[in-house]
Tab-separated table of C-alpha atoms and ligand atoms in Angstrom:
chain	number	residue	atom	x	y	z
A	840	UNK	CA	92.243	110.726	55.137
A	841	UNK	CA	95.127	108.692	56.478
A	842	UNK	CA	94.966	107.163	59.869
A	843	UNK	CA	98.891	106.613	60.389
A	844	UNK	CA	99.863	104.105	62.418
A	845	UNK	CA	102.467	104.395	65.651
A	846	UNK	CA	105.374	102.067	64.692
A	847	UNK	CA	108.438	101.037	67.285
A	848	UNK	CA	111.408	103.201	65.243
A	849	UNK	CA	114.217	102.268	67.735
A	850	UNK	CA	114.428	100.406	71.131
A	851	UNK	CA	117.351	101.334	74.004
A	852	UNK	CA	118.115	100.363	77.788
A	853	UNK	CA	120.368	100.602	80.593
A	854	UNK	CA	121.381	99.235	83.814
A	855	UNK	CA	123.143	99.750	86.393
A	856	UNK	CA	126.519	98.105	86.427
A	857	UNK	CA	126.162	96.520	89.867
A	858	UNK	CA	125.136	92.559	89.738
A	859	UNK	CA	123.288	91.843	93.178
A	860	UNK	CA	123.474	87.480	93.265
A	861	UNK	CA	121.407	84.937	95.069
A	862	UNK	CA	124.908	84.539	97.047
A	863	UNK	CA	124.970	88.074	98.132
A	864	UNK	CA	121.627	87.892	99.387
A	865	UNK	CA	122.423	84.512	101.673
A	866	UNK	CA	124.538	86.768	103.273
A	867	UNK	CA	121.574	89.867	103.655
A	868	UNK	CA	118.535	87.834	105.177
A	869	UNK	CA	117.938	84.162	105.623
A	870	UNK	CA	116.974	82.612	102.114
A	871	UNK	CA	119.196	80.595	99.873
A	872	UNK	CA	119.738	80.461	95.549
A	873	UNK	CA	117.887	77.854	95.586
A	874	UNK	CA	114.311	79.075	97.354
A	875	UNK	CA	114.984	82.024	95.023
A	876	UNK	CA	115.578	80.280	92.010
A	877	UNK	CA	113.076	77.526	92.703
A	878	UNK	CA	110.341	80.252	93.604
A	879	UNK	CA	110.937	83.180	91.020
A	880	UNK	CA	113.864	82.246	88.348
A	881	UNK	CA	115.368	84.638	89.520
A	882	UNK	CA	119.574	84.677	89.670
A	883	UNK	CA	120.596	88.285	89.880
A	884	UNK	CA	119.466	91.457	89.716
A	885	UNK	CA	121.296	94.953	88.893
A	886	UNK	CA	121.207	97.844	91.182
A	887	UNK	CA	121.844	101.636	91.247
A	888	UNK	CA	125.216	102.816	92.271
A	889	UNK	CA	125.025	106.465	94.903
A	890	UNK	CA	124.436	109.247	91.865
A	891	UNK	CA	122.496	107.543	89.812
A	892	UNK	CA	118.673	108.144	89.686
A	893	UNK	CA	115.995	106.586	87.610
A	894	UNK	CA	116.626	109.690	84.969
A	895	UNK	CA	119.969	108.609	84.859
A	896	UNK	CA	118.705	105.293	83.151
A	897	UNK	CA	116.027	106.150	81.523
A	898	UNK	CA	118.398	109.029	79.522
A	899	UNK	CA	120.843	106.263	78.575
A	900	UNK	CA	117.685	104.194	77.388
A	901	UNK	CA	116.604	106.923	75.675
A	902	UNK	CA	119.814	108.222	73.834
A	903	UNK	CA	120.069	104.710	72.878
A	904	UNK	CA	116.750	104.389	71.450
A	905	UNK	CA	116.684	107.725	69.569
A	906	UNK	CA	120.099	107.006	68.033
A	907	UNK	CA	118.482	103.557	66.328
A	908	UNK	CA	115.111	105.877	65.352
A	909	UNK	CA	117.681	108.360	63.823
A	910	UNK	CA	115.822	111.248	65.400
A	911	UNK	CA	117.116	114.517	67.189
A	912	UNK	CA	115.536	114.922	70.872
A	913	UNK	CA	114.206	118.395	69.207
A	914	UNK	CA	112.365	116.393	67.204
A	915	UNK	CA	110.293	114.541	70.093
A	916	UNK	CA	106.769	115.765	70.338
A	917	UNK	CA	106.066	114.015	73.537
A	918	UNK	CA	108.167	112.150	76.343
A	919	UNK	CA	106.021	109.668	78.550
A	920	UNK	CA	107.850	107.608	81.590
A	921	UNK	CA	106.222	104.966	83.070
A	922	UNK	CA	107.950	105.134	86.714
A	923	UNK	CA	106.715	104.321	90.601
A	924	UNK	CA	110.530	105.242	91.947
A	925	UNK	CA	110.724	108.932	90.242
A	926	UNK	CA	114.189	111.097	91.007
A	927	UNK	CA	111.383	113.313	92.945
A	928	UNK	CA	107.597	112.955	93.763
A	929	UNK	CA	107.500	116.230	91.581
A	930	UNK	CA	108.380	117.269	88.964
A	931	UNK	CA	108.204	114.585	86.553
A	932	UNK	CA	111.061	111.998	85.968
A	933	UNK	CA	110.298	112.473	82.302
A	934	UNK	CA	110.748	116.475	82.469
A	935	UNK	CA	113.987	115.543	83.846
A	936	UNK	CA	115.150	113.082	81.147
A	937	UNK	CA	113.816	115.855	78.725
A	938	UNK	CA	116.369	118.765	80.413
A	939	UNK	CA	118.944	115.934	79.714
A	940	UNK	CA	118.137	115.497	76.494
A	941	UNK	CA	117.315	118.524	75.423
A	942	UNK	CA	114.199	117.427	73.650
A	943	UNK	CA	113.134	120.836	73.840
A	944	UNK	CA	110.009	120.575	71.367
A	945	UNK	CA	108.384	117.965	73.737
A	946	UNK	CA	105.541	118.006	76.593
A	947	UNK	CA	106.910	115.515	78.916
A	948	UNK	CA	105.197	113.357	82.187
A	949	UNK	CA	104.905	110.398	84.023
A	950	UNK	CA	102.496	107.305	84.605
A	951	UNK	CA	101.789	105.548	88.049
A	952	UNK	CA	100.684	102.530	86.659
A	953	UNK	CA	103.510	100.356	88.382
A	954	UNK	CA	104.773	97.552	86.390
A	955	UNK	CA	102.208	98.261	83.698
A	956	UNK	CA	103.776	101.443	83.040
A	957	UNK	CA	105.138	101.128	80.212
A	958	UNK	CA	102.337	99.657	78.392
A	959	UNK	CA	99.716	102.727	79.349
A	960	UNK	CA	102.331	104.743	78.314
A	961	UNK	CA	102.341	103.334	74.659
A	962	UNK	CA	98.622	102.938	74.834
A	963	UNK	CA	98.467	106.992	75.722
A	964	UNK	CA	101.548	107.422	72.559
A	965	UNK	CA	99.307	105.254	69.994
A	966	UNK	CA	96.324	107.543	70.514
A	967	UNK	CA	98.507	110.819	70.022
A	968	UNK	CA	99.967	109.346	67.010
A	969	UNK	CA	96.616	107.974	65.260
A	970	UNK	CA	95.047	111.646	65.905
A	971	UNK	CA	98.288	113.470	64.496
A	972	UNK	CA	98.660	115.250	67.673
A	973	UNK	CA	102.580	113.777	68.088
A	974	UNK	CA	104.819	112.817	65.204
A	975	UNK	CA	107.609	111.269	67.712
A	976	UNK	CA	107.125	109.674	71.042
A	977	UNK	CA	109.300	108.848	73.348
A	978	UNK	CA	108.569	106.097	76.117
A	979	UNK	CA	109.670	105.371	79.092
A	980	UNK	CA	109.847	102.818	82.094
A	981	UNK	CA	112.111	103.387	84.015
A	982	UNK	CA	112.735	102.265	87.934
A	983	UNK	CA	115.644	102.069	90.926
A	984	UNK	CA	113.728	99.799	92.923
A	985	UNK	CA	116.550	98.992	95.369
A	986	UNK	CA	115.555	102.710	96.981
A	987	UNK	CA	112.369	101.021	98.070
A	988	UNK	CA	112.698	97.307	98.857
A	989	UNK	CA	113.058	96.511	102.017
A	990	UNK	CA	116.684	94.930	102.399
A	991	UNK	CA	115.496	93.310	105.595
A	992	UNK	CA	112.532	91.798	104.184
A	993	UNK	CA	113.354	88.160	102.521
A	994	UNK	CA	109.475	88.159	100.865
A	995	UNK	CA	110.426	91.123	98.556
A	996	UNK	CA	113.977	91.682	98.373
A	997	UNK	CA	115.193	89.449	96.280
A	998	UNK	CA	112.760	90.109	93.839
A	999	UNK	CA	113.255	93.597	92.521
A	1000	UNK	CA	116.241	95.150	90.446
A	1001	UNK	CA	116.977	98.453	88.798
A	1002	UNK	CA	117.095	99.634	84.645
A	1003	UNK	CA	114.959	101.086	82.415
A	1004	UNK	CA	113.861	100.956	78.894
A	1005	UNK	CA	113.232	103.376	75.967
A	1006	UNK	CA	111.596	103.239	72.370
A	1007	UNK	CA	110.854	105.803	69.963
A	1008	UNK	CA	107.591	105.344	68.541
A	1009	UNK	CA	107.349	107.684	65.228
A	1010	UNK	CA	104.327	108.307	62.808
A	1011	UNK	CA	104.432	105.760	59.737
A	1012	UNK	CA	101.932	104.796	56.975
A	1013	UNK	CA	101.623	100.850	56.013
A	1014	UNK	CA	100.852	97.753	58.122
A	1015	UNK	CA	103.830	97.660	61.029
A	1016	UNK	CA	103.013	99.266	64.099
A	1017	UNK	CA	100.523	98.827	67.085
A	1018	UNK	CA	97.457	97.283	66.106
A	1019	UNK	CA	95.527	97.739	69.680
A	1020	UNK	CA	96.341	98.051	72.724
A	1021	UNK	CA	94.310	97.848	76.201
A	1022	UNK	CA	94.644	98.938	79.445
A	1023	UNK	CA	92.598	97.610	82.535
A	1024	UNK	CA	92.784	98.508	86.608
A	1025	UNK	CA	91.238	97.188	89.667
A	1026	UNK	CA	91.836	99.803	92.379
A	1027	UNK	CA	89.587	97.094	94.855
A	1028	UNK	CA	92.842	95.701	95.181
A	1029	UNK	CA	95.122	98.227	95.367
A	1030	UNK	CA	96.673	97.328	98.783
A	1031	UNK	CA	97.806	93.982	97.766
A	1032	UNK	CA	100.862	95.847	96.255
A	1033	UNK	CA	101.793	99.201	97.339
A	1034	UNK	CA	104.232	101.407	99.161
A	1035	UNK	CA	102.750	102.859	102.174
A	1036	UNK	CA	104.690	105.778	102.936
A	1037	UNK	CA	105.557	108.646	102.566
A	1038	UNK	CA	103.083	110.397	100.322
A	1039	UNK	CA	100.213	112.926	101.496
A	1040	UNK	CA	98.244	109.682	103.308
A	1041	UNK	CA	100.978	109.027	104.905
A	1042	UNK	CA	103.748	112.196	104.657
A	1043	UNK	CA	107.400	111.515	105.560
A	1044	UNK	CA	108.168	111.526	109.659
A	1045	UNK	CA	110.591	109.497	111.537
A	1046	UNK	CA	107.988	106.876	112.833
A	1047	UNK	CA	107.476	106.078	109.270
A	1048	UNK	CA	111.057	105.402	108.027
A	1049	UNK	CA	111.253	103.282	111.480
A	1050	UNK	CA	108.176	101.184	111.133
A	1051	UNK	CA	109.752	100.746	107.341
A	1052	UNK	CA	106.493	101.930	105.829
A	1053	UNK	CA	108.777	103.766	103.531
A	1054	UNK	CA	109.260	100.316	101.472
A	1055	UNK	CA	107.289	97.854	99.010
A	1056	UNK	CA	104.688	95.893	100.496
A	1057	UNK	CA	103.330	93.085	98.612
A	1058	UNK	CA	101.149	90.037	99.075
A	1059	UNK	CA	103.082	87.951	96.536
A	1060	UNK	CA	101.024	84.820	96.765
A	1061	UNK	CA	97.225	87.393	96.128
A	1062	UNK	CA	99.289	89.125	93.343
A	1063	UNK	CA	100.398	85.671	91.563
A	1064	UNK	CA	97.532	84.196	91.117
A	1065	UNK	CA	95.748	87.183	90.266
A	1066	UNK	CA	98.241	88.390	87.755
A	1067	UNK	CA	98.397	85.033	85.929
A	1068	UNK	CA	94.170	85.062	85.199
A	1069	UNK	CA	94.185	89.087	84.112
A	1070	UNK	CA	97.432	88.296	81.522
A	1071	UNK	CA	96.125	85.579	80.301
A	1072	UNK	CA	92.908	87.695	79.688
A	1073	UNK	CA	94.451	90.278	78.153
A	1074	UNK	CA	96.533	88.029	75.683
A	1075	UNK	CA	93.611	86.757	74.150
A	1076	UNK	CA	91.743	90.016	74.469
A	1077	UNK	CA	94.613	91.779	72.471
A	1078	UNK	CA	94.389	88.889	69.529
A	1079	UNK	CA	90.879	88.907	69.556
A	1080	UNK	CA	90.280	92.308	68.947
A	1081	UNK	CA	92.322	92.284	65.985
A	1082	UNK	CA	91.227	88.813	64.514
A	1083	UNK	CA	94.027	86.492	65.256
A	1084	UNK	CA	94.565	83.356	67.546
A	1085	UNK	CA	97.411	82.430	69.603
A	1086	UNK	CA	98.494	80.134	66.565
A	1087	UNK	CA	99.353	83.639	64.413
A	1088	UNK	CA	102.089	85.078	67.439
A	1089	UNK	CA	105.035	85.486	66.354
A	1090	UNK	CA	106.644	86.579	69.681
A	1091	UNK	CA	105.804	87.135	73.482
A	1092	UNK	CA	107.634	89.873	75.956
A	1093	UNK	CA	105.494	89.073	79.596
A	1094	UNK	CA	106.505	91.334	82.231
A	1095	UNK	CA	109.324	90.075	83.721
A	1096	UNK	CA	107.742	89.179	87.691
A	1097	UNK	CA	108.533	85.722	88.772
A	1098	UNK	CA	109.643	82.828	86.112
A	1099	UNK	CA	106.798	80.568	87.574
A	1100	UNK	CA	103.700	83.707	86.356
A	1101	UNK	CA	105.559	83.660	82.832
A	1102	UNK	CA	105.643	79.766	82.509
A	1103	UNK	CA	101.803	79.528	83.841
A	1104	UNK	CA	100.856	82.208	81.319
A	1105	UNK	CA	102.601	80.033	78.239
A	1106	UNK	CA	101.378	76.843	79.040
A	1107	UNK	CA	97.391	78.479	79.560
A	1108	UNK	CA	97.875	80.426	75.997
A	1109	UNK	CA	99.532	76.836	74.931
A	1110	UNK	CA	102.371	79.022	73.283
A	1111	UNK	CA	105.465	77.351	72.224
A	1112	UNK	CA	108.839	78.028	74.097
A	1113	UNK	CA	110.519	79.466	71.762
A	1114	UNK	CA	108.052	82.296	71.360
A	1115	UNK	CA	108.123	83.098	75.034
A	1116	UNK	CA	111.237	86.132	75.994
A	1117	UNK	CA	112.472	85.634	79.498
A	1118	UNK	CA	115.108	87.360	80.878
A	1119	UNK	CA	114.010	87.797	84.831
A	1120	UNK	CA	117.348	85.510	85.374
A	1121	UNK	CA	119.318	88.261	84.951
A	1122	UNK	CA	117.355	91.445	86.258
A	1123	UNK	CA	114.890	90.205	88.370
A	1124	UNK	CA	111.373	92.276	88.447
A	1125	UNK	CA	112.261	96.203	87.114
A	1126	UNK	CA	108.494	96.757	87.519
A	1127	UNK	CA	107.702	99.646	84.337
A	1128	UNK	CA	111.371	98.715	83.089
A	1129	UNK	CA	110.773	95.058	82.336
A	1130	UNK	CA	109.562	94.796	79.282
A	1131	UNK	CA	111.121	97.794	77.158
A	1132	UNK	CA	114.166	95.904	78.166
A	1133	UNK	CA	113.061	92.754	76.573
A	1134	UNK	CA	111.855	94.211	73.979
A	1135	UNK	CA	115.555	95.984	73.178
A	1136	UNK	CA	117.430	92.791	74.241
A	1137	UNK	CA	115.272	90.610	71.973
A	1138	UNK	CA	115.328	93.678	68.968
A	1139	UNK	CA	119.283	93.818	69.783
A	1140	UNK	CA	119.887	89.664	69.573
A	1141	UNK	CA	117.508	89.703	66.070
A	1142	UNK	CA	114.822	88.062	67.476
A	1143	UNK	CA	111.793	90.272	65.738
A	1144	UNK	CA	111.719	89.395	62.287
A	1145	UNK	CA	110.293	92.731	60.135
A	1146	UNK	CA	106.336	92.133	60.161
A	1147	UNK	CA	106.763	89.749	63.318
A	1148	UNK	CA	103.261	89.612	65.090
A	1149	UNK	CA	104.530	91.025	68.715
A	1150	UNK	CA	102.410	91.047	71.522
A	1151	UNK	CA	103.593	92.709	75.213
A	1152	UNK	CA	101.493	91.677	78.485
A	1153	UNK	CA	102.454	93.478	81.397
A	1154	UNK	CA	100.627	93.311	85.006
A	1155	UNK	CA	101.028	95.025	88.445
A	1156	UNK	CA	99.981	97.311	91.472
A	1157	UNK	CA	97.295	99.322	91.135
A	1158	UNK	CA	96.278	96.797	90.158
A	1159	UNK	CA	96.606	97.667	86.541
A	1160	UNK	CA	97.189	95.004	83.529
A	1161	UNK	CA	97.413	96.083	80.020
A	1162	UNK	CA	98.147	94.108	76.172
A	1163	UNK	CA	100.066	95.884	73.325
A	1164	UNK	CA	99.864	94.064	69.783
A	1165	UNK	CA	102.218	95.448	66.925
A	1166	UNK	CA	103.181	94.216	63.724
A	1167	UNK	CA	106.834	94.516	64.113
B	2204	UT7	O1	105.441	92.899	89.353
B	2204	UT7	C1	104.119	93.001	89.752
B	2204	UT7	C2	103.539	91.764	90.107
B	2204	UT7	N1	104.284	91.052	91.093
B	2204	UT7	C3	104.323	89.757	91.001
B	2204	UT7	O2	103.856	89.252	90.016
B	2204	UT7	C4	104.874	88.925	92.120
B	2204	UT7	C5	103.922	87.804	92.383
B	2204	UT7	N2	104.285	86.878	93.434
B	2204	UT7	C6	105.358	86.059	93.398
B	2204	UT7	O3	106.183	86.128	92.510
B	2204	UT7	C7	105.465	84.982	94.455
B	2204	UT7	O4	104.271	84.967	95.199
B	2204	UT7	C8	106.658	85.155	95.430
B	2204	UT7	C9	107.942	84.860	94.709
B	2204	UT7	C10	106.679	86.569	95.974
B	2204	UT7	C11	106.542	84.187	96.591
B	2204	UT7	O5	106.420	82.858	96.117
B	2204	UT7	P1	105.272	81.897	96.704
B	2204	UT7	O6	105.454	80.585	96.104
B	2204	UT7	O7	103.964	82.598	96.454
B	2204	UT7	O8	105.662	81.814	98.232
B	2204	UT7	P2	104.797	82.244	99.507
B	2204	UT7	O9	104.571	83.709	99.552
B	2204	UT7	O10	103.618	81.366	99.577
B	2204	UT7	O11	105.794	81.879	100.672
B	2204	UT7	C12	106.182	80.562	100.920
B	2204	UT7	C13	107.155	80.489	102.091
B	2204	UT7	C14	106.785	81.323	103.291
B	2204	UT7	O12	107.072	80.572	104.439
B	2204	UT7	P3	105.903	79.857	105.271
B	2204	UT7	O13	105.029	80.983	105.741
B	2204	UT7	O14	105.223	78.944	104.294
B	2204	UT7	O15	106.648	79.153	106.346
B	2204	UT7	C15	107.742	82.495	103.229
B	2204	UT7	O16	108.056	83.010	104.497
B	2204	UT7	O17	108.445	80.946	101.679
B	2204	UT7	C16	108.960	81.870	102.629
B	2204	UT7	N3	109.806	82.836	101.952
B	2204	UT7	C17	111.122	82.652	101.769
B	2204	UT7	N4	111.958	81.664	102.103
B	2204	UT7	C18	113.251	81.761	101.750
B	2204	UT7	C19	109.431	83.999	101.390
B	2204	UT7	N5	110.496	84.594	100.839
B	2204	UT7	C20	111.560	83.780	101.055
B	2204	UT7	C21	112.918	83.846	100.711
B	2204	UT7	N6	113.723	82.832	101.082
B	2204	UT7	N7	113.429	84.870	100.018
């Protein structure tokens, strides 16, 4: 018997049309481009307009994605959305995007895994492929962060940015597709990154919005240097478990957090440049989003050759960290 494997069939995203620059931020708080720039690589970010909603992206992504698979949303067996800024605490953001859709065939839900989102949700897809319990996956990540920065707060705000990105992962036989992938947590850390309010700890009241416990909190510096150590763990981890060394990559999609984390995680794997996909410049950190949106950018531009060794490293609150290797 067959074990098929789960192969990437099409990639999407979509962003908001809204550029939010370095400038625009001088005049928010007190910062500058060049702290930002210096500190993060960051140069703009994109952010939701009134209306939209982080379905509203993530069906764009996915329409996108299912038109370059070349499958019908009633052919989807199962929609997964990585997401930690649903349209709605409940139901589902992915529910949503499958009403939109009309992928009625499909079980739909989402994963808190913050900016590793995306990457447990593909880890979750892979298994429900390999056991020929789904035929066609779709998944998610999918964020409008700008409804919970803190616009006052200099340490965060020019971080984050809005988007989301799709891909249909579909049932194939032969060597392309996702060779492992692993997912890892620490919840001893979970405060070092997290949104206080205003969930059942800590349910919605006035004193809450006006002690702005309703926003991201984040110990940046804790989270940096902890983030760079579990990625670069996972990396090797990933290529390990499947026989291969740095030297046989092909291509690298980080999550996209701060330019400095992506640099330090290149230079520790001693990965050349030109294997390394950045485009935080232009987005900023879209937590879950970040690196189906790479990964459609750098599919879109040509930049995954057909049997391409591929491997996504993605790291966040929870804390959760997770590695995806595919043959492209
Ligand atoms: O996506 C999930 C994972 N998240 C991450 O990976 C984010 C990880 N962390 C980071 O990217 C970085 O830690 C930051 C970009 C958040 C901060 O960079 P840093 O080099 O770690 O700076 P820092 O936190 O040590 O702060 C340095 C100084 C502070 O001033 P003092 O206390 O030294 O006087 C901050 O108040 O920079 C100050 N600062 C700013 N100054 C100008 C913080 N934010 C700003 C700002 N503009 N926007």
């Amino acid at each position: 018997m067959t074990i098929p494997r789960a192969r990437i069939t099409g990639t999407g995203s979509a962003l908001p049309d809204r550029v939010l620059t370095n400038e625009d931020l001088e005049r928010m708080v007190e910062t500058s481009d060049d702290w930002i720039m210096t500190r993060t690589g960051i140069k703009e970010r994109r952010i939701a307009a009134v209306g939209e909603y982080t379905s509203t992206f993530a069906t764009a992504a996915a329409r996108r994605a299912l038109e370059m698979a070349g499958i019908e949303p009633a052919q989807l067996d199962l929609i997964i959305c990585g997401t930690v800024t649903p349209d709605f605490p409940f139901p589902s953001t992915a529910c949503i995007v499958q009403q939109n859709l009309g992928a009625t065939g499909a079980a739909a839900f989402d994963i808190s895994a913050a900016c590793s989102g995306f990457l447990y949700g593909l880890s979750i897809a892979e298994k429900f492929i390999r056991t020929k319990a789904a035929t066609h996956v779709l998944v998610l990540g999918a964020e409008v962060l700008s409804r919970v920065v803190d616009w006052t707060d200099r340490n965060t705000c020019c971080l984050f940015g809005d988007g989301a990105g799709a891909v249909v992962l579909s049932a194939q036989e032969g060597s392309s597709g996702i060779l492992s992938a692993h997912i890892y947590s620490d919840g001893n850390h979970w405060d070092l990154l997290h949104q206080p309010g205003a969930g059942g700890r800590n349910p919605a009241t006035q004193q809450l919005v006006d002690s702005r416990q309703i926003f991201i909190r984040m110990q940046g510096n804790e989270v940096f240097k902890l983030a760079v150590r579990a990625m670069e763990e996972a990396a090797h981890a990933a290529l390990s478990a499947n026989g291969y060394t740095v030297a046989d990559l092909d291509f690298f999609i980080p999550h996209q957090a701060n330019r400095r984390i992506i640099d330090a995680i290149g230079k520790r794997l001693r990965l050349s440049r030109e294997k390394l996909f950045t485009n935080v410049e232009r987005y900023g950190n879209t937590s879950s989003a970040s690196i189906p949106i790479a990964l459609d950018e750098a599919n879109r531009l040509g930049l995954l050759k057909r049997e391409a060794l591929v491997l996504l490293d993605a790291f966040g609150g929870g804390l959760t960290w997770a590695s995806v290797l595919m043959r492209w």
